[in-house]
PDB file of C-alpha atoms and ligand atoms in Angstrom:
ATOM      1  CA  MET A   1       0.128  -0.214   0.091  1.00 86.00           C
ATOM      2  CA  LYS A   2       0.896   3.028  -0.965  1.00 92.00           C
ATOM      3  CA  PRO A   3       1.824   6.013   1.931  1.00 94.00           C
ATOM      4  CA  ILE A   4       0.047   9.238   2.403  1.00 97.00           C
ATOM      5  CA  ARG A   5       3.074  11.312   1.491  1.00 98.00           C
ATOM      6  CA  LYS A   6       0.736  14.989   0.263  1.00 98.00           C
ATOM      7  CA  ALA A   7      -1.942  16.369   0.873  1.00 98.00           C
ATOM      8  CA  VAL A   8      -4.271  19.512  -0.992  1.00 98.00           C
ATOM      9  CA  LEU A   9      -5.693  22.556   1.000  1.00 98.00           C
ATOM     10  CA  PRO A  10      -7.935  23.896  -1.190  1.00 98.00           C
ATOM     11  CA  VAL A  11      -7.730  27.548   0.462  1.00 96.00           C
ATOM     12  CA  ALA A  12      -9.760  29.304  -3.112  1.00 94.00           C
ATOM     13  CA  GLY A  13     -13.095  29.938  -1.177  1.00 84.00           C
ATOM     14  CA  LEU A  14     -13.926  32.941  -1.423  1.00 83.00           C
ATOM     15  CA  GLY A  15     -14.925  33.268   2.715  1.00 87.00           C
ATOM     16  CA  THR A  16     -18.451  34.438   2.380  1.00 90.00           C
ATOM     17  CA  ARG A  17     -19.793  33.526   6.025  1.00 92.00           C
ATOM     18  CA  VAL A  18     -16.843  35.692   7.629  1.00 93.00           C
ATOM     19  CA  LEU A  19     -17.177  38.614   5.618  1.00 95.00           C
ATOM     20  CA  PRO A  20     -16.121  41.539   5.997  1.00 95.00           C
ATOM     21  CA  ALA A  21     -13.124  40.153   7.102  1.00 93.00           C
ATOM     22  CA  SER A  22     -12.207  38.127   4.873  1.00 92.00           C
ATOM     23  CA  LYS A  23     -12.322  40.794   1.769  1.00 92.00           C
ATOM     24  CA  ALA A  24      -8.906  41.854   1.613  1.00 91.00           C
ATOM     25  CA  THR A  25      -7.131  38.892   3.799  1.00 93.00           C
ATOM     26  CA  PRO A  26      -7.540  35.162   2.722  1.00 94.00           C
ATOM     27  CA  LYS A  27     -10.377  32.984   4.689  1.00 95.00           C
ATOM     28  CA  ASN A  28      -7.939  31.444   6.139  1.00 96.00           C
ATOM     29  CA  MET A  29      -5.172  33.690   7.303  1.00 96.00           C
ATOM     30  CA  LEU A  30      -7.983  35.016   9.770  1.00 96.00           C
ATOM     31  CA  ASN A  31      -6.167  34.505  12.969  1.00 97.00           C
ATOM     32  CA  VAL A  32      -6.619  32.001  15.875  1.00 98.00           C
ATOM     33  CA  VAL A  33      -5.427  33.138  19.014  1.00 97.00           C
ATOM     34  CA  ASP A  34      -2.077  34.294  17.959  1.00 96.00           C
ATOM     35  CA  ARG A  35      -1.238  32.594  14.100  1.00 97.00           C
ATOM     36  CA  PRO A  36      -3.462  32.171  11.601  1.00 97.00           C
ATOM     37  CA  ILE A  37      -5.958  29.075  11.274  1.00 97.00           C
ATOM     38  CA  LEU A  38      -3.742  27.457   8.480  1.00 98.00           C
ATOM     39  CA  SER A  39      -1.341  27.618  10.908  1.00 98.00           C
ATOM     40  CA  TYR A  40      -3.362  24.458  12.595  1.00 98.00           C
ATOM     41  CA  VAL A  41      -4.183  22.960   9.255  1.00 98.00           C
ATOM     42  CA  VAL A  42      -0.249  22.636   7.859  1.00 98.00           C
ATOM     43  CA  ALA A  43       0.933  21.606  12.148  1.00 97.00           C
ATOM     44  CA  GLU A  44      -1.917  18.705  12.017  1.00 98.00           C
ATOM     45  CA  ALA A  45      -0.627  17.571   8.678  1.00 98.00           C
ATOM     46  CA  ARG A  46       2.971  17.188   9.140  1.00 97.00           C
ATOM     47  CA  ALA A  47       1.787  15.991  12.638  1.00 98.00           C
ATOM     48  CA  ALA A  48       0.715  12.922  10.349  1.00 98.00           C
ATOM     49  CA  GLY A  49       3.486  12.829   8.532  1.00 97.00           C
ATOM     50  CA  ILE A  50       2.718  14.834   5.131  1.00 98.00           C
ATOM     51  CA  GLU A  51       6.133  15.501   2.929  1.00 98.00           C
ATOM     52  CA  HIS A  52       4.696  17.915   0.299  1.00 98.00           C
ATOM     53  CA  ILE A  53       0.959  20.536   0.517  1.00 98.00           C
ATOM     54  CA  VAL A  54      -0.243  21.176  -2.599  1.00 98.00           C
ATOM     55  CA  PHE A  55      -2.122  24.748  -1.539  1.00 98.00           C
ATOM     56  CA  VAL A  56      -5.298  25.568  -4.838  1.00 98.00           C
ATOM     57  CA  ILE A  57      -5.194  29.320  -4.106  1.00 96.00           C
ATOM     58  CA  GLY A  58      -7.309  32.078  -5.199  1.00 94.00           C
ATOM     59  CA  ARG A  59      -6.170  35.452  -6.836  1.00 91.00           C
ATOM     60  CA  GLY A  60      -5.191  38.266  -4.371  1.00 89.00           C
ATOM     61  CA  GLN A  61      -4.422  35.162  -1.819  1.00 93.00           C
ATOM     62  CA  GLY A  62      -0.837  36.071  -2.268  1.00 93.00           C
ATOM     63  CA  ALA A  63      -0.768  36.311   1.907  1.00 95.00           C
ATOM     64  CA  ILE A  64      -0.789  32.217   2.120  1.00 96.00           C
ATOM     65  CA  GLU A  65       2.885  32.264   0.447  1.00 96.00           C
ATOM     66  CA  ASP A  66       4.288  35.262   2.512  1.00 96.00           C
ATOM     67  CA  TYR A  67       3.409  33.686   5.878  1.00 97.00           C
ATOM     68  CA  PHE A  68       5.322  30.479   4.680  1.00 97.00           C
ATOM     69  CA  ASP A  69       8.412  32.146   3.566  1.00 97.00           C
ATOM     70  CA  HIS A  70      11.615  34.607   5.312  1.00 97.00           C
ATOM     71  CA  ASN A  71      10.740  37.731   5.894  1.00 97.00           C
ATOM     72  CA  SER A  72      14.836  38.686   6.623  1.00 96.00           C
ATOM     73  CA  GLU A  73      14.336  42.442   8.158  1.00 97.00           C
ATOM     74  CA  LEU A  74      11.897  40.582  10.503  1.00 97.00           C
ATOM     75  CA  GLU A  75      13.735  37.621  11.624  1.00 97.00           C
ATOM     76  CA  GLN A  76      16.683  40.276  11.702  1.00 97.00           C
ATOM     77  CA  ASN A  77      15.416  42.782  13.583  1.00 97.00           C
ATOM     78  CA  LEU A  78      13.775  40.124  16.587  1.00 97.00           C
ATOM     79  CA  GLU A  79      17.437  38.464  16.413  1.00 96.00           C
ATOM     80  CA  ALA A  80      19.405  42.184  16.596  1.00 97.00           C
ATOM     81  CA  LYS A  81      16.702  43.278  19.473  1.00 97.00           C
ATOM     82  CA  GLY A  82      17.249  39.915  21.622  1.00 97.00           C
ATOM     83  CA  LYS A  83      13.691  38.274  21.010  1.00 97.00           C
ATOM     84  CA  THR A  84      14.966  34.636  20.425  1.00 96.00           C
ATOM     85  CA  GLU A  85      11.648  33.116  21.629  1.00 95.00           C
ATOM     86  CA  ILE A  86       9.081  34.877  19.787  1.00 96.00           C
ATOM     87  CA  LEU A  87      11.846  34.790  16.200  1.00 97.00           C
ATOM     88  CA  ALA A  88      12.283  30.916  17.494  1.00 97.00           C
ATOM     89  CA  ASP A  89       7.948  30.905  16.770  1.00 95.00           C
ATOM     90  CA  VAL A  90       8.178  32.781  13.777  1.00 96.00           C
ATOM     91  CA  MET A  91      10.889  30.417  11.796  1.00 96.00           C
ATOM     92  CA  ALA A  92       8.768  27.448  12.960  1.00 95.00           C
ATOM     93  CA  GLU A  93       6.150  28.316  10.806  1.00 95.00           C
ATOM     94  CA  LEU A  94       8.278  28.565   7.313  1.00 97.00           C
ATOM     95  CA  ALA A  95       8.192  25.926   4.779  1.00 97.00           C
ATOM     96  CA  ARG A  96      10.636  23.327   4.796  1.00 95.00           C
ATOM     97  CA  PRO A  97      12.641  23.629   1.774  1.00 95.00           C
ATOM     98  CA  GLY A  98      10.331  22.275  -1.262  1.00 95.00           C
ATOM     99  CA  GLU A  99       7.415  21.342   1.408  1.00 97.00           C
ATOM    100  CA  MET A 100       5.023  23.421  -0.738  1.00 98.00           C
ATOM    101  CA  SER A 101       3.412  23.877  -4.052  1.00 98.00           C
ATOM    102  CA  PHE A 102       0.951  26.542  -4.717  1.00 97.00           C
ATOM    103  CA  VAL A 103      -1.774  26.009  -7.800  1.00 97.00           C
ATOM    104  CA  ARG A 104      -3.866  28.642  -8.575  1.00 96.00           C
ATOM    105  CA  GLN A 105      -8.027  27.428  -8.870  1.00 96.00           C
ATOM    106  CA  MET A 106      -8.971  30.168 -11.929  1.00 94.00           C
ATOM    107  CA  GLN A 107     -12.555  30.099 -11.202  1.00 92.00           C
ATOM    108  CA  PRO A 108     -14.359  29.062  -8.342  1.00 91.00           C
ATOM    109  CA  LEU A 109     -16.218  26.243  -9.729  1.00 94.00           C
ATOM    110  CA  GLY A 110     -16.111  24.335  -6.608  1.00 95.00           C
ATOM    111  CA  LEU A 111     -14.710  21.849  -4.372  1.00 96.00           C
ATOM    112  CA  GLY A 112     -13.829  19.053  -6.974  1.00 97.00           C
ATOM    113  CA  HIS A 113     -12.824  21.622  -9.619  1.00 97.00           C
ATOM    114  CA  ALA A 114     -10.243  22.773  -6.789  1.00 97.00           C
ATOM    115  CA  VAL A 115      -9.364  19.372  -5.596  1.00 98.00           C
ATOM    116  CA  TRP A 116      -8.691  18.095  -9.418  1.00 98.00           C
ATOM    117  CA  CYS A 117      -6.339  21.674  -9.961  1.00 98.00           C
ATOM    118  CA  ALA A 118      -4.102  19.792  -7.925  1.00 98.00           C
ATOM    119  CA  ARG A 119      -3.575  16.500 -10.063  1.00 98.00           C
ATOM    120  CA  ASP A 120      -0.744  17.271 -11.703  1.00 98.00           C
ATOM    121  CA  LEU A 121       1.147  18.033  -8.738  1.00 98.00           C
ATOM    122  CA  ILE A 122       0.323  14.809  -7.089  1.00 98.00           C
ATOM    123  CA  GLY A 123       0.121  12.255  -9.594  1.00 97.00           C
ATOM    124  CA  ASP A 124      -0.162   8.625  -9.242  1.00 97.00           C
ATOM    125  CA  GLU A 125      -0.649   8.216  -5.509  1.00 98.00           C
ATOM    126  CA  PRO A 126      -2.972   8.326  -2.349  1.00 98.00           C
ATOM    127  CA  PHE A 127      -3.334  11.277  -0.849  1.00 98.00           C
ATOM    128  CA  ALA A 128      -4.966  13.751   2.163  1.00 98.00           C
ATOM    129  CA  VAL A 129      -7.721  16.455   1.679  1.00 98.00           C
ATOM    130  CA  MET A 130      -8.119  18.732   4.219  1.00 98.00           C
ATOM    131  CA  LEU A 131     -10.827  21.797   4.449  1.00 98.00           C
ATOM    132  CA  PRO A 132      -8.403  24.421   5.666  1.00 96.00           C
ATOM    133  CA  ASP A 133     -11.085  26.473   7.578  1.00 96.00           C
ATOM    134  CA  THR A 134     -11.711  23.444   9.317  1.00 97.00           C
ATOM    135  CA  VAL A 135      -9.446  22.896  13.213  1.00 98.00           C
ATOM    136  CA  MET A 136      -9.896  19.722  14.215  1.00 98.00           C
ATOM    137  CA  ASP A 137      -8.034  19.807  17.692  1.00 98.00           C
ATOM    138  CA  ALA A 138      -7.190  16.158  18.573  1.00 98.00           C
ATOM    139  CA  GLU A 139      -4.397  14.081  20.085  1.00 97.00           C
ATOM    140  CA  PRO A 140      -3.226  12.566  18.404  1.00 98.00           C
ATOM    141  CA  ALA A 141      -3.824  14.631  15.084  1.00 98.00           C
ATOM    142  CA  ALA A 142      -7.192  14.307  13.547  1.00 98.00           C
ATOM    143  CA  LEU A 143      -5.265  12.938  10.093  1.00 98.00           C
ATOM    144  CA  ALA A 144      -2.797  11.312  11.673  1.00 98.00           C
ATOM    145  CA  GLN A 145      -6.054   9.009  12.948  1.00 98.00           C
ATOM    146  CA  MET A 146      -7.248   9.200   9.211  1.00 98.00           C
ATOM    147  CA  VAL A 147      -3.956   7.731   8.266  1.00 98.00           C
ATOM    148  CA  ALA A 148      -3.587   5.019  11.131  1.00 97.00           C
ATOM    149  CA  ALA A 149      -7.609   3.663   9.490  1.00 97.00           C
ATOM    150  CA  TYR A 150      -5.853   4.545   6.216  1.00 97.00           C
ATOM    151  CA  ASN A 151      -3.042   1.422   6.959  1.00 96.00           C
ATOM    152  CA  GLN A 152      -5.741  -0.473   8.655  1.00 95.00           C
ATOM    153  CA  VAL A 153      -7.973  -0.895   6.127  1.00 96.00           C
ATOM    154  CA  GLY A 154      -6.983   0.861   3.013  1.00 97.00           C
ATOM    155  CA  GLY A 155      -8.914   2.392  -0.357  1.00 97.00           C
ATOM    156  CA  ASN A 156     -10.611   5.908   0.253  1.00 98.00           C
ATOM    157  CA  ILE A 157     -11.150   7.344   3.855  1.00 98.00           C
ATOM    158  CA  ILE A 158     -13.167   9.726   5.381  1.00 98.00           C
ATOM    159  CA  THR A 159     -14.368  11.740   8.049  1.00 98.00           C
ATOM    160  CA  VAL A 160     -18.085  12.834   9.628  1.00 97.00           C
ATOM    161  CA  GLU A 161     -18.968  13.568  12.588  1.00 96.00           C
ATOM    162  CA  PRO A 162     -23.100  14.449  13.938  1.00 96.00           C
ATOM    163  CA  ALA A 163     -24.461  17.599  12.636  1.00 94.00           C
ATOM    164  CA  PRO A 164     -25.925  20.547  14.509  1.00 89.00           C
ATOM    165  CA  ASP A 165     -30.116  19.969  14.807  1.00 89.00           C
ATOM    166  CA  GLY A 166     -31.657  20.845  11.467  1.00 88.00           C
ATOM    167  CA  HIS A 167     -28.906  21.224   9.958  1.00 89.00           C
ATOM    168  CA  ALA A 168     -27.873  18.509   7.917  1.00 90.00           C
ATOM    169  CA  HIS A 169     -29.165  19.702   4.434  1.00 90.00           C
ATOM    170  CA  ARG A 170     -26.027  22.022   4.696  1.00 90.00           C
ATOM    171  CA  TYR A 171     -23.627  19.464   3.787  1.00 94.00           C
ATOM    172  CA  GLY A 172     -22.289  16.269   2.138  1.00 96.00           C
ATOM    173  CA  ILE A 173     -23.681  13.652   4.293  1.00 97.00           C
ATOM    174  CA  VAL A 174     -23.445  10.383   4.908  1.00 97.00           C
ATOM    175  CA  ALA A 175     -25.033   6.452   5.119  1.00 96.00           C
ATOM    176  CA  LEU A 176     -23.064   3.924   6.951  1.00 96.00           C
ATOM    177  CA  GLY A 177     -22.896  -0.049   7.327  1.00 95.00           C
ATOM    178  CA  GLU A 178     -21.833  -1.484  10.633  1.00 94.00           C
ATOM    179  CA  ARG A 179     -19.697   0.113  12.472  1.00 93.00           C
ATOM    180  CA  GLN A 180     -16.318  -1.861  14.100  1.00 92.00           C
ATOM    181  CA  GLY A 181     -15.071   0.877  16.759  1.00 93.00           C
ATOM    182  CA  ARG A 182     -14.709   4.569  15.186  1.00 95.00           C
ATOM    183  CA  LEU A 183     -14.620   3.259  11.436  1.00 97.00           C
ATOM    184  CA  ALA A 184     -17.186   2.124   9.339  1.00 97.00           C
ATOM    185  CA  PRO A 185     -18.055   1.253   6.097  1.00 97.00           C
ATOM    186  CA  MET A 186     -19.823   3.926   3.523  1.00 97.00           C
ATOM    187  CA  THR A 187     -23.014   2.895   1.410  1.00 96.00           C
ATOM    188  CA  GLY A 188     -24.026   6.137   0.260  1.00 96.00           C
ATOM    189  CA  MET A 189     -23.444   9.129   0.448  1.00 96.00           C
ATOM    190  CA  VAL A 190     -25.263  12.193  -0.778  1.00 96.00           C
ATOM    191  CA  GLU A 191     -24.367  16.575  -1.008  1.00 95.00           C
ATOM    192  CA  LYS A 192     -26.443  19.012   0.442  1.00 95.00           C
ATOM    193  CA  PRO A 193     -29.440  16.627   0.757  1.00 94.00           C
ATOM    194  CA  ALA A 194     -32.767  18.417   0.663  1.00 93.00           C
ATOM    195  CA  PRO A 195     -34.171  18.804   3.866  1.00 91.00           C
ATOM    196  CA  GLY A 196     -35.995  15.907   5.020  1.00 90.00           C
ATOM    197  CA  THR A 197     -34.387  13.051   2.769  1.00 92.00           C
ATOM    198  CA  GLU A 198     -30.906  12.578   4.417  1.00 91.00           C
ATOM    199  CA  PRO A 199     -29.838   9.577   5.187  1.00 91.00           C
ATOM    200  CA  SER A 200     -28.397  10.230   8.902  1.00 93.00           C
ATOM    201  CA  ASN A 201     -27.038  13.252  10.451  1.00 93.00           C
ATOM    202  CA  LEU A 202     -23.467  12.069   9.846  1.00 96.00           C
ATOM    203  CA  PHE A 203     -21.543  15.365   7.958  1.00 96.00           C
ATOM    204  CA  ILE A 204     -18.801  15.279   5.582  1.00 97.00           C
ATOM    205  CA  SER A 205     -16.755  16.978   8.148  1.00 95.00           C
ATOM    206  CA  GLY A 206     -13.402  17.781   6.419  1.00 96.00           C
ATOM    207  CA  ARG A 207     -10.473  15.286   6.066  1.00 98.00           C
ATOM    208  CA  TYR A 208     -10.716  12.862   3.737  1.00 98.00           C
ATOM    209  CA  ILE A 209      -7.770  10.102   2.050  1.00 98.00           C
ATOM    210  CA  LEU A 210      -8.555   9.721  -1.448  1.00 98.00           C
ATOM    211  CA  GLN A 211      -7.375   6.812  -4.017  1.00 98.00           C
ATOM    212  CA  PRO A 212      -5.684   8.934  -6.934  1.00 98.00           C
ATOM    213  CA  GLU A 213      -8.573   7.501  -9.418  1.00 98.00           C
ATOM    214  CA  ILE A 214     -10.351  10.419  -8.206  1.00 98.00           C
ATOM    215  CA  PHE A 215      -8.781  12.650 -10.572  1.00 98.00           C
ATOM    216  CA  ALA A 216     -10.599  10.710 -13.236  1.00 96.00           C
ATOM    217  CA  MET A 217     -14.168  11.224 -12.063  1.00 96.00           C
ATOM    218  CA  LEU A 218     -13.992  14.984 -11.346  1.00 96.00           C
ATOM    219  CA  GLY A 219     -11.990  14.946 -14.595  1.00 92.00           C
ATOM    220  CA  ASP A 220     -15.847  14.756 -16.114  1.00 88.00           C
ATOM    221  CA  HIS A 221     -16.044  18.775 -14.597  1.00 87.00           C
ATOM    222  CA  GLN A 222     -20.207  17.492 -13.709  1.00 88.00           C
ATOM    223  CA  THR A 223     -21.928  19.909 -12.215  1.00 91.00           C
ATOM    224  CA  GLY A 224     -23.967  19.514  -8.890  1.00 92.00           C
ATOM    225  CA  ALA A 225     -25.334  20.743  -6.478  1.00 92.00           C
ATOM    226  CA  GLY A 226     -25.137  24.608  -6.510  1.00 90.00           C
ATOM    227  CA  GLY A 227     -24.588  24.621 -10.114  1.00 92.00           C
ATOM    228  CA  GLU A 228     -20.406  23.472  -8.279  1.00 93.00           C
ATOM    229  CA  ILE A 229     -18.354  20.621  -9.325  1.00 95.00           C
ATOM    230  CA  GLN A 230     -19.111  18.647  -5.997  1.00 96.00           C
ATOM    231  CA  LEU A 231     -16.069  15.877  -4.716  1.00 97.00           C
ATOM    232  CA  THR A 232     -18.499  14.255  -3.232  1.00 97.00           C
ATOM    233  CA  ASP A 233     -20.334  13.460  -6.597  1.00 97.00           C
ATOM    234  CA  ALA A 234     -17.239  12.309  -7.900  1.00 97.00           C
ATOM    235  CA  MET A 235     -17.064  10.124  -4.438  1.00 98.00           C
ATOM    236  CA  VAL A 236     -20.148   8.596  -4.806  1.00 97.00           C
ATOM    237  CA  ARG A 237     -19.040   7.336  -8.615  1.00 97.00           C
ATOM    238  CA  LEU A 238     -15.667   6.062  -7.464  1.00 97.00           C
ATOM    239  CA  MET A 239     -17.742   4.087  -4.844  1.00 97.00           C
ATOM    240  CA  GLN A 240     -18.935   1.676  -7.296  1.00 97.00           C
ATOM    241  CA  THR A 241     -15.189   0.226  -7.873  1.00 97.00           C
ATOM    242  CA  GLN A 242     -14.126   0.932  -4.126  1.00 98.00           C
ATOM    243  CA  ALA A 243     -14.427   0.628  -1.018  1.00 97.00           C
ATOM    244  CA  PHE A 244     -15.287   4.018   1.039  1.00 98.00           C
ATOM    245  CA  HIS A 245     -14.395   3.690   4.908  1.00 98.00           C
ATOM    246  CA  ALA A 246     -16.232   6.516   7.518  1.00 98.00           C
ATOM    247  CA  LEU A 247     -14.447   7.602  10.556  1.00 98.00           C
ATOM    248  CA  GLU A 248     -15.292   9.283  13.644  1.00 97.00           C
ATOM    249  CA  TYR A 249     -12.191  10.754  14.464  1.00 97.00           C
ATOM    250  CA  ASP A 250     -11.473  11.280  18.708  1.00 97.00           C
ATOM    251  CA  GLY A 251     -11.151  14.916  19.246  1.00 97.00           C
ATOM    252  CA  VAL A 252     -13.059  18.368  18.787  1.00 97.00           C
ATOM    253  CA  THR A 253     -13.711  20.101  15.202  1.00 97.00           C
ATOM    254  CA  TYR A 254     -13.644  24.161  14.750  1.00 96.00           C
ATOM    255  CA  ASP A 255     -15.807  25.146  11.279  1.00 95.00           C
ATOM    256  CA  CYS A 256     -13.572  28.215  11.228  1.00 95.00           C
ATOM    257  CA  GLY A 257     -15.449  29.683   7.947  1.00 93.00           C
ATOM    258  CA  ASP A 258     -17.736  31.016  10.130  1.00 92.00           C
ATOM    259  CA  LYS A 259     -18.100  33.921  12.400  1.00 95.00           C
ATOM    260  CA  LEU A 260     -19.610  31.849  15.175  1.00 95.00           C
ATOM    261  CA  GLY A 261     -17.083  28.912  15.019  1.00 95.00           C
ATOM    262  CA  LEU A 262     -14.578  31.512  14.082  1.00 97.00           C
ATOM    263  CA  LEU A 263     -14.669  32.806  17.781  1.00 97.00           C
ATOM    264  CA  ARG A 264     -15.312  29.582  19.473  1.00 97.00           C
ATOM    265  CA  ALA A 265     -12.112  28.469  18.417  1.00 98.00           C
ATOM    266  CA  ASN A 266     -10.537  31.614  19.564  1.00 98.00           C
ATOM    267  CA  VAL A 267     -11.428  31.174  23.110  1.00 98.00           C
ATOM    268  CA  ALA A 268     -11.743  27.720  22.792  1.00 98.00           C
ATOM    269  CA  LEU A 269      -7.992  27.367  21.962  1.00 98.00           C
ATOM    270  CA  ALA A 270      -7.046  30.067  24.017  1.00 98.00           C
ATOM    271  CA  LEU A 271      -8.097  28.697  26.855  1.00 98.00           C
ATOM    272  CA  LYS A 272      -6.098  25.412  26.750  1.00 97.00           C
ATOM    273  CA  ARG A 273      -2.629  27.470  26.106  1.00 96.00           C
ATOM    274  CA  PRO A 274      -0.693  27.209  28.911  1.00 96.00           C
ATOM    275  CA  ASP A 275       0.950  30.392  28.730  1.00 95.00           C
ATOM    276  CA  LEU A 276      -2.415  32.371  28.548  1.00 96.00           C
ATOM    277  CA  GLY A 277      -5.692  29.828  29.607  1.00 97.00           C
ATOM    278  CA  ALA A 278      -5.770  31.307  32.967  1.00 97.00           C
ATOM    279  CA  ASP A 279      -5.600  35.014  31.965  1.00 97.00           C
ATOM    280  CA  VAL A 280      -8.157  34.210  29.002  1.00 97.00           C
ATOM    281  CA  ARG A 281     -10.208  32.607  32.139  1.00 97.00           C
ATOM    282  CA  ALA A 282     -10.127  35.399  34.375  1.00 97.00           C
ATOM    283  CA  MET A 283     -11.066  37.643  31.316  1.00 97.00           C
ATOM    284  CA  ILE A 284     -13.903  35.801  30.435  1.00 96.00           C
ATOM    285  CA  GLU A 285     -15.160  35.578  33.891  1.00 96.00           C
ATOM    286  CA  GLY A 286     -15.470  39.311  34.506  1.00 97.00           C
ATOM    287  CA  LEU A 287     -16.532  39.580  31.149  1.00 96.00           C
ATOM    288  CA  LEU A 288     -20.062  37.625  31.903  1.00 96.00           C
ATOM    289  CA  LYS A 289     -19.999  38.868  35.739  1.00 95.00           C
ATOM    290  CA  ARG A 290     -20.395  42.868  34.364  1.00 88.00           C
TER     291      ARG A 290
HETATM  292  C1  G1P B   1     -17.948  20.926   1.304  1.00 83.72           C
HETATM  293  C2  G1P B   1     -18.247  20.012   1.142  1.00 83.72           C
HETATM  294  C3  G1P B   1     -19.193  19.012   1.744  1.00 83.72           C
HETATM  295  C4  G1P B   1     -18.893  19.391   3.437  1.00 83.72           C
HETATM  296  C5  G1P B   1     -18.525  20.833   4.120  1.00 83.72           C
HETATM  297  C6  G1P B   1     -17.826  20.398   5.523  1.00 83.72           C
HETATM  298  O1  G1P B   1     -19.193  21.989   1.331  1.00 83.72           O
HETATM  299  O2  G1P B   1     -18.526  19.609  -0.368  1.00 83.72           O
HETATM  300  O3  G1P B   1     -19.562  17.297   1.952  1.00 83.72           O
HETATM  301  O4  G1P B   1     -19.849  18.358   4.719  1.00 83.72           O
HETATM  302  O5  G1P B   1     -17.777  21.243   3.056  1.00 83.72           O
HETATM  303  O6  G1P B   1     -17.581  22.611   5.763  1.00 83.72           O
HETATM  304  P1  G1P B   1     -19.416  23.650   1.788  1.00 83.72           P
HETATM  305  O7  G1P B   1     -19.054  24.047   2.831  1.00 83.72           O
HETATM  306  O8  G1P B   1     -17.816  23.885   0.877  1.00 83.72           O
HETATM  307  O9  G1P B   1     -20.600  24.185   0.906  1.00 83.72           O
END
């Protein structure tokens, strides 16, 4: 079985749910505690042994490339002032040489189209897709749990979790066979089902391990829900010839592409930080007493 070495991060989305914050800053560069959302997702990829990250970017998203590159003036300044801890934190965010590639999705034609744009950079090997506005706080890292499941059952694997009541029609929803622990074989999938027709309340939550044959399905450019080329539709077609499993990973998901979700991630992850947690708790308690 070929190892999972590469991950695709489709970052080109417009960030409509977090406007106006995402008007001039890429959505995935918005802040969670003291670093951009993307920093958490890249750390998760590295913790799962990913060696190469393919960003599918859109126009005006140069800040993403800059974030993972040197800023020599800043680094020299921190060095000269002896701010070694801050400098070490900044340097740890840098891409390793050759670790990152950037490809343009020139039109916003959907998640499936974004993933298809990475086909030449992925080639003929299984790979991960990480929805980059979704922060998964887990130990071991969510994608590492996916890779462990993949090493057990192979094929294609998707993280799922229960959708909030009444919200299932907003997501990709799965139908499952009999569970074995946190893993279950998938029997069906549908993107944004009409309310009341959902096969379950389990939604596709943002991490995928896919076989390269998915690119042939995506290459047909068939449109689905919302007139977009949907990754879910291509997976439904691949499911006719390949196994799919759903994994309910052990951890907490934060949808940072949504105003409340972004705020929740900020509060929850700040409370967990050894250097900030106690002060943040006191601050929140103070605010609640007002
Ligand atoms: C995408 C996927 C959907 C998934 C969702 C998770 O939808 O198409 O299957 O459940 O992400 O956030 P989008 O949020 O782009 O509409």
